[in-house]
Amino acid sequence: MGHPPLEIFAFEQRTPLELPLYLATVSAGFPSPAEDYIDKKLDLNEHLVRHPAATFFVRVDGDSMRDANVASGDILVVDRAVTARDGHIVIAALDGELTVKRLRRQDGRLYLVPDNPDYAAVEVSAEASFEVWGVVTYIIHKA
């Protein structure tokens, strides 16, 4: 399929890292630094990782999922415990090559579909070696 390789990381929970979560929402400005606005502490591991034993991270290289807001350099949080359904963004192995694509089922056929019109969808044939490794649950972008 000619897709660039993915960089894969295992989830390793070391120590909780709780950061302030402000009550104030931010539409286009700064939250008040006043302590009165702090609601509670937020641990990103708790927020982003629902199933620690089944979660891994993947760094994206390429632009085939550009219109799904997945950019090169992003880190994807992937949960193997989530059942892949039509429309999910998945990490899949097709004929030995890992890729991130949207899973589509149509008329009894299975496709891996990029979210970028510059790339073509790939039908997963019955003869293909195919496995969904997990469902993308979060996309971490660099600001």
XYZ file of N, CA, C and O in Angstrom:
572
model
N 0.811 -1.187 0.000
C 0.000 0.000 0.000
C 0.858 1.255 0.000
O 0.351 2.330 -0.187
N 2.155 1.121 0.293
C 3.036 2.251 0.229
C 2.914 3.236 1.362
O 3.252 4.391 1.223
N 2.411 2.815 2.501
C 2.250 3.707 3.634
C 3.521 3.743 4.455
O 4.235 2.754 4.574
N 3.820 4.882 5.040
C 5.004 4.964 5.885
C 4.825 4.136 7.149
O 3.711 3.863 7.568
N 5.925 3.741 7.766
C 5.829 2.917 8.973
C 5.278 3.723 10.138
O 5.357 4.943 10.167
N 4.733 3.023 11.105
C 4.220 3.637 12.321
C 5.189 3.322 13.450
O 5.764 2.249 13.507
N 5.365 4.265 14.345
C 6.205 4.069 15.517
C 5.280 3.700 16.672
O 4.352 4.436 16.975
N 5.513 2.579 17.323
C 4.596 2.036 18.331
C 5.235 2.099 19.705
O 6.397 1.745 19.869
N 4.437 2.521 20.706
C 4.881 2.603 22.089
C 3.899 1.837 22.959
O 2.697 1.927 22.768
N 4.409 1.118 23.955
C 3.548 0.444 24.926
C 3.135 1.440 25.992
O 3.842 2.407 26.268
N 1.983 1.209 26.605
C 1.550 2.045 27.715
C 2.275 1.580 28.967
O 2.293 0.399 29.277
N 2.885 2.514 29.674
C 3.561 2.204 30.924
C 3.132 3.245 31.949
O 3.446 4.423 31.820
N 2.383 2.796 32.925
C 1.935 3.718 33.967
C 2.948 3.706 35.084
O 3.146 2.693 35.741
N 3.612 4.806 35.289
C 4.622 4.905 36.336
C 3.988 5.482 37.591
O 3.504 4.759 38.417
N 3.963 6.764 37.687
C 3.326 7.396 38.835
C 2.258 8.339 38.325
O 2.366 8.885 37.236
N 1.221 8.514 39.131
C 0.183 9.446 38.691
C 0.762 10.848 38.544
O 1.600 11.271 39.336
N 0.345 11.547 37.556
C 0.743 12.932 37.351
C -0.538 13.740 37.274
O -1.194 13.786 36.238
N -0.905 14.306 38.402
C -2.147 15.060 38.458
C -1.859 16.529 38.217
O -1.022 17.123 38.878
N -2.554 17.097 37.253
C -2.397 18.490 36.877
C -3.704 19.215 37.154
O -4.767 18.601 37.138
N -3.661 20.533 37.392
C -4.890 21.253 37.709
C -5.880 21.244 36.550
O -5.488 21.402 35.396
N -7.133 21.051 36.870
C -8.222 21.128 35.895
C -9.082 22.312 36.309
O -9.688 22.300 37.376
N -9.140 23.329 35.485
C -9.850 24.552 35.824
C -11.340 24.422 35.539
O -11.746 23.792 34.567
N -12.128 25.043 36.402
C -13.574 25.077 36.210
C -13.942 25.920 34.998
O -14.858 25.594 34.271
N -13.212 27.009 34.811
C -13.531 27.922 33.728
C -13.252 27.266 32.383
O -12.232 26.623 32.199
N -14.193 27.428 31.470
C -13.939 26.959 30.114
C -13.172 28.039 29.369
O -13.214 29.208 29.734
N -12.487 27.647 28.331
C -11.671 28.583 27.583
C -12.161 28.595 26.146
O -12.077 27.589 25.454
N -12.696 29.739 25.710
C -13.121 29.819 24.319
C -12.043 30.475 23.472
O -11.789 30.069 22.371
N -11.403 31.503 24.003
C -10.352 32.149 23.231
C -9.470 33.006 24.123
O -8.916 33.985 23.685
N -9.348 32.620 25.353
C -8.569 33.453 26.250
C -7.874 32.621 27.297
O -7.797 31.398 27.194
N -7.357 33.286 28.317
C -6.643 32.604 29.373
C -7.570 32.311 30.540
O -8.412 33.135 30.881
N -7.449 31.144 31.173
C -8.199 30.916 32.405
C -7.565 31.745 33.510
O -6.386 32.077 33.456
N -8.358 32.072 34.488
C -7.806 32.811 35.618
C -6.843 31.909 36.367
O -7.128 30.739 36.607
N -5.694 32.423 36.749
C -4.746 31.604 37.503
C -5.159 31.439 38.956
O -4.487 30.753 39.705
N -6.278 32.034 39.357
C -6.695 31.953 40.753
C -7.025 30.523 41.137
O -7.650 29.779 40.381
N -6.610 30.142 42.331
C -6.852 28.779 42.820
C -8.341 28.471 42.929
O -8.751 27.333 42.861
N -9.185 29.508 43.093
C -10.625 29.284 43.231
C -11.218 28.608 42.001
O -12.279 28.005 42.068
N -10.576 28.720 40.891
C -11.111 28.144 39.668
C -10.691 26.694 39.460
O -11.162 26.041 38.543
N -9.805 26.200 40.280
C -9.367 24.820 40.122
C -10.423 23.889 40.693
O -10.785 23.982 41.865
N -10.959 23.028 39.859
C -12.004 22.103 40.266
C -11.418 20.883 40.929
O -11.820 20.478 42.001
N -10.474 20.254 40.284
C -9.854 19.053 40.802
C -8.568 18.811 40.035
O -8.211 19.580 39.156
N -7.901 17.744 40.340
C -6.697 17.376 39.618
C -7.058 16.402 38.508
O -7.964 15.573 38.647
N -6.355 16.514 37.418
C -6.601 15.651 36.265
C -5.362 14.814 36.012
O -4.259 15.349 35.881
N -5.524 13.518 35.960
C -4.454 12.601 35.581
C -4.719 12.179 34.138
O -5.722 11.530 33.846
N -3.837 12.573 33.239
C -4.068 12.269 31.825
C -4.116 10.770 31.553
O -4.781 10.334 30.624
N -3.419 9.982 32.351
C -3.512 8.528 32.174
C -4.945 8.058 32.389
O -5.464 7.235 31.636
N -5.592 8.592 33.427
C -6.984 8.203 33.682
C -7.903 8.691 32.575
O -8.884 8.036 32.234
N -7.604 9.868 32.041
C -8.466 10.461 31.027
C -8.298 9.788 29.663
O -9.279 9.572 28.949
N -7.080 9.456 29.303
C -6.818 8.958 27.950
C -6.751 7.441 27.843
O -6.873 6.901 26.747
N -6.532 6.762 28.962
C -6.333 5.308 28.918
C -7.425 4.618 29.720
O -7.416 4.623 30.942
N -8.379 4.054 29.005
C -9.486 3.354 29.660
C -9.104 1.924 30.032
O -9.514 1.413 31.053
N -8.333 1.266 29.201
C -7.943 -0.130 29.424
C -6.411 -0.220 29.364
O -5.858 -0.481 28.284
N -5.721 0.011 30.496
C -4.242 0.064 30.471
C -3.585 -1.173 29.859
O -2.615 -1.036 29.114
N -4.087 -2.349 30.162
C -3.463 -3.566 29.649
C -3.657 -3.732 28.142
O -2.956 -4.526 27.508
N -4.607 -3.001 27.579
C -4.923 -3.158 26.165
C -4.602 -1.906 25.349
O -5.023 -1.778 24.209
N -3.843 -0.991 25.938
C -3.593 0.291 25.275
C -2.147 0.411 24.830
O -1.240 -0.006 25.540
N -1.964 0.969 23.644
C -0.630 1.333 23.184
C -0.729 2.639 22.412
O -1.830 3.135 22.125
N 0.409 3.209 22.117
C 0.474 4.495 21.424
C 1.220 4.315 20.109
O 2.126 3.499 20.021
N 0.820 5.097 19.131
C 1.451 5.030 17.817
C 1.734 6.452 17.342
O 0.859 7.315 17.433
N 2.936 6.683 16.865
C 3.252 7.978 16.255
C 3.008 7.861 14.754
O 3.464 6.921 14.104
N 2.306 8.830 14.208
C 1.909 8.815 12.803
C 3.010 9.432 11.942
O 3.631 10.423 12.313
N 3.201 8.833 10.790
C 4.097 9.389 9.785
C 3.360 9.318 8.458
O 3.117 8.233 7.942
N 2.947 10.448 7.952
C 2.212 10.473 6.692
C 0.957 11.321 6.816
O 0.612 11.787 7.898
N 0.276 11.533 5.677
C -0.880 12.427 5.669
C -2.157 11.783 5.141
O -3.103 12.470 4.780
N -2.211 10.464 5.126
C -3.393 9.807 4.558
C -4.646 9.985 5.405
O -5.751 9.757 4.923
N -4.504 10.439 6.654
C -5.685 10.659 7.510
C -5.847 12.141 7.837
O -6.466 12.512 8.840
N -5.316 12.979 6.985
C -5.327 14.434 7.196
C -6.710 14.982 7.525
O -6.878 15.764 8.453
N -7.743 14.583 6.789
C -9.078 15.145 6.984
C -9.782 14.592 8.219
O -10.875 15.039 8.562
N -9.163 13.643 8.890
C -9.673 13.151 10.176
C -8.894 13.806 11.316
O -8.953 13.352 12.460
N -8.153 14.866 10.990
C -7.331 15.587 11.971
C -6.210 14.733 12.546
O -5.791 14.914 13.674
N -5.725 13.795 11.771
C -4.564 12.995 12.137
C -3.411 13.462 11.251
O -3.466 13.299 10.030
N -2.407 14.060 11.880
C -1.292 14.628 11.128
C -0.012 13.867 11.415
O 0.116 13.179 12.435
N 0.938 14.006 10.519
C 2.236 13.396 10.718
C 2.856 13.942 12.002
O 2.841 15.143 12.254
N 3.360 13.049 12.842
C 3.930 13.425 14.134
C 2.962 13.297 15.289
O 3.369 13.300 16.450
N 1.660 13.195 15.010
C 0.678 13.003 16.082
C 0.897 11.657 16.764
O 1.415 10.710 16.154
N 0.485 11.590 18.012
C 0.498 10.322 18.733
C -0.946 9.875 18.906
O -1.787 10.641 19.373
N -1.214 8.644 18.511
C -2.556 8.083 18.636
C -2.611 7.176 19.848
O -1.704 6.376 20.069
N -3.687 7.288 20.619
C -3.936 6.374 21.716
C -4.821 5.273 21.140
O -5.896 5.549 20.599
N -4.358 4.031 21.228
C -5.040 2.913 20.585
C -5.462 1.907 21.648
O -4.649 1.486 22.478
N -6.732 1.541 21.618
C -7.289 0.622 22.608
C -7.684 -0.679 21.912
O -8.584 -0.704 21.076
N -7.013 -1.753 22.302
C -7.310 -3.072 21.714
C -8.584 -3.685 22.292
O -9.114 -4.652 21.750
N -9.077 -3.141 23.409
C -10.277 -3.690 24.047
C -11.565 -3.182 23.396
O -12.635 -3.724 23.648
N -11.459 -2.162 22.566
C -12.638 -1.614 21.886
C -12.875 -2.419 20.610
O -11.949 -2.643 19.828
N -14.095 -2.856 20.411
C -14.450 -3.592 19.202
C -14.530 -2.630 18.020
O -15.256 -1.632 18.079
N -13.776 -2.935 16.982
C -13.751 -2.076 15.797
C -15.085 -2.168 15.064
O -15.578 -3.260 14.787
N -15.635 -1.003 14.767
C -16.901 -0.931 14.036
C -16.739 -0.043 12.806
O -15.776 0.713 12.692
N -17.731 -0.110 11.946
C -17.741 0.715 10.746
C -17.581 2.188 11.131
O -18.284 2.692 12.006
N -16.631 2.838 10.514
C -16.385 4.258 10.765
C -15.288 4.535 11.760
O -14.811 5.670 11.836
N -14.889 3.549 12.544
C -13.795 3.758 13.497
C -12.474 3.957 12.762
O -12.239 3.366 11.708
N -11.610 4.773 13.361
C -10.230 4.865 12.894
C -9.480 3.748 13.604
O -9.556 3.632 14.836
N -8.781 2.925 12.835
C -8.122 1.753 13.404
C -6.652 1.700 12.998
O -6.246 2.289 11.999
N -5.896 0.975 13.791
C -4.557 0.544 13.402
C -4.725 -0.891 12.947
O -5.236 -1.732 13.697
N -4.337 -1.148 11.713
C -4.537 -2.483 11.157
C -3.263 -2.961 10.479
O -2.459 -2.162 10.008
N -3.121 -4.269 10.451
C -2.043 -4.911 9.704
C -2.673 -5.576 8.491
O -3.553 -6.427 8.637
N -2.256 -5.139 7.317
C -2.756 -5.719 6.078
C -1.572 -6.249 5.301
O -0.679 -5.476 4.914
N -1.548 -7.542 5.120
C -0.442 -8.211 4.415
C 0.912 -7.794 4.982
O 1.856 -7.486 4.246
N 0.981 -7.755 6.304
C 2.241 -7.497 6.989
C 2.610 -6.030 7.142
O 3.670 -5.717 7.680
N 1.761 -5.127 6.680
C 2.070 -3.707 6.761
C 1.068 -3.009 7.682
O -0.147 -3.140 7.504
N 1.603 -2.249 8.654
C 0.729 -1.517 9.564
C 0.279 -0.220 8.926
O 1.047 0.458 8.245
N -0.976 0.133 9.219
C -1.516 1.370 8.688
C -2.586 1.908 9.629
O -3.159 1.155 10.430
N -2.816 3.199 9.549
C -3.951 3.807 10.246
C -4.933 4.253 9.172
O -4.577 4.982 8.246
N -6.165 3.782 9.289
C -7.210 4.103 8.311
C -8.569 4.008 8.993
O -8.706 3.465 10.083
N -9.587 4.477 8.292
C -10.954 4.335 8.774
C -11.500 2.999 8.260
O -11.352 2.672 7.074
N -12.084 2.243 9.151
C -12.639 0.937 8.790
C -14.048 1.147 8.229
O -14.868 1.828 8.839
N -14.300 0.586 7.076
C -15.620 0.696 6.453
C -16.102 -0.674 6.011
O -15.347 -1.469 5.467
N -17.363 -0.925 6.261
C -18.027 -2.147 5.777
C -19.146 -1.686 4.856
O -19.961 -0.857 5.234
N -19.151 -2.243 3.646
C -20.164 -1.847 2.686
C -20.496 -3.033 1.794
O -19.600 -3.625 1.185
N -21.755 -3.361 1.750
C -22.252 -4.451 0.905
C -21.481 -5.748 1.153
O -21.099 -6.453 0.215
N -21.218 -6.040 2.393
C -20.523 -7.269 2.748
C -19.024 -7.239 2.512
O -18.350 -8.254 2.672
N -18.510 -6.106 2.115
C -17.073 -5.971 1.876
C -16.448 -5.083 2.954
O -17.108 -4.251 3.548
N -15.156 -5.277 3.132
C -14.413 -4.540 4.149
C -13.365 -3.678 3.461
O -12.652 -4.144 2.564
N -13.274 -2.421 3.920
C -12.325 -1.486 3.318
C -11.525 -0.773 4.404
O -12.035 -0.533 5.506
N -10.317 -0.388 4.062
C -9.525 0.557 4.841
C -9.507 1.839 4.019
O -8.996 1.859 2.896
N -10.071 2.893 4.606
C -10.306 4.113 3.834
C -9.489 5.262 4.433
O -9.621 5.575 5.622
N -8.678 5.904 3.614
C -7.958 7.090 4.088
C -8.914 8.280 4.178
O -9.934 8.318 3.500
N -8.601 9.237 5.011
C -9.355 10.491 5.074
C -8.524 11.574 4.403
O -8.146 12.574 5.009
N -8.217 11.334 3.146
C -7.476 12.269 2.312
C -7.740 11.837 0.872
O -7.429 10.691 0.497
N -8.337 12.714 0.052
C -8.704 12.307 -1.313
C -7.513 11.962 -2.205
O -7.703 11.400 -3.280
N -6.302 12.249 -1.756
C -5.118 11.903 -2.548
C -4.780 10.423 -2.485
O -3.910 9.950 -3.225
N -5.451 9.701 -1.594
C -5.174 8.266 -1.424
C -6.443 7.469 -1.726
O -7.555 7.939 -1.469
N -6.256 6.269 -2.214
C -7.391 5.409 -2.550
C -7.704 4.456 -1.404
O -6.805 4.048 -0.660
N -8.964 4.111 -1.293
C -9.373 3.102 -0.325
C -8.831 1.749 -0.762
O -8.616 1.500 -1.954
N -8.613 0.880 0.202
C -8.107 -0.456 -0.084
C -9.149 -1.463 0.385
O -9.560 -1.443 1.555
N -9.598 -2.320 -0.517
C -10.508 -3.371 -0.129
C -9.706 -4.507 0.491
O -8.657 -4.898 -0.034
N -10.182 -5.014 1.588
C -9.522 -6.127 2.257
C -10.110 -7.406 1.671
O -11.269 -7.742 1.924
N -9.320 -8.085 0.880
C -9.812 -9.300 0.227
C -9.830 -10.462 1.209
O -9.152 -10.428 2.248
N -10.581 -11.460 0.881
C -10.671 -12.650 1.726
C -9.328 -13.360 1.840
O -9.054 -14.034 2.830
N -8.487 -13.210 0.830
C -7.182 -13.867 0.826
C -6.120 -13.080 1.591
O -5.032 -13.599 1.876
N -6.400 -11.850 1.921
C -5.404 -10.990 2.566
C -5.156 -11.419 4.008
O -6.038 -11.934 4.683
N -3.945 -11.183 4.455
C -3.618 -11.330 5.865
C -4.015 -9.998 6.519
O -3.432 -8.944 6.210
N -5.025 -10.055 7.370
C -5.582 -8.815 7.901
C -5.917 -8.970 9.375
O -6.484 -9.975 9.791
N -5.552 -7.950 10.141
C -5.888 -7.935 11.561
C -6.007 -6.486 12.025
O -5.152 -5.660 11.720
N -7.083 -6.212 12.741
C -7.214 -4.903 13.377
C -6.480 -4.983 14.705
O -6.807 -5.811 15.556
N -5.500 -4.126 14.887
C -4.720 -4.112 16.131
C -5.435 -3.343 17.226
O -5.242 -3.614 18.399
N -6.224 -2.363 16.852
C -6.936 -1.603 17.865
C -7.629 -0.397 17.271
O -7.437 -0.055 16.108
N -8.463 0.215 18.097
C -9.249 1.380 17.696
C -8.596 2.632 18.284
O -8.248 2.662 19.472
N -8.451 3.641 17.455
C -7.890 4.917 17.914
C -8.939 5.622 18.766
O -10.065 5.850 18.314
N -8.564 5.941 20.006
C -9.509 6.583 20.915
C -9.193 8.062 21.138
O -10.091 8.838 21.470
N -7.940 8.441 20.988
C -7.549 9.846 21.120
C -6.418 10.141 20.147
O -5.622 9.260 19.815
N -6.373 11.404 19.742
C -5.309 11.913 18.877
C -4.619 13.029 19.647
O -5.274 13.988 20.067
N -3.328 12.882 19.862
C -2.575 13.903 20.587
C -1.785 14.712 19.564
O -0.904 14.186 18.878
N -2.156 15.996 19.456
C -1.493 16.912 18.528
C -0.534 17.810 19.287
O -0.787 18.177 20.424
N 0.505 18.214 18.626
C 1.358 19.255 19.165
C 0.740 20.591 18.778
O 0.353 20.785 17.623
N 0.633 21.484 19.743
C 0.032 22.796 19.470
C 0.975 23.668 18.668
O 2.156 23.525 18.702
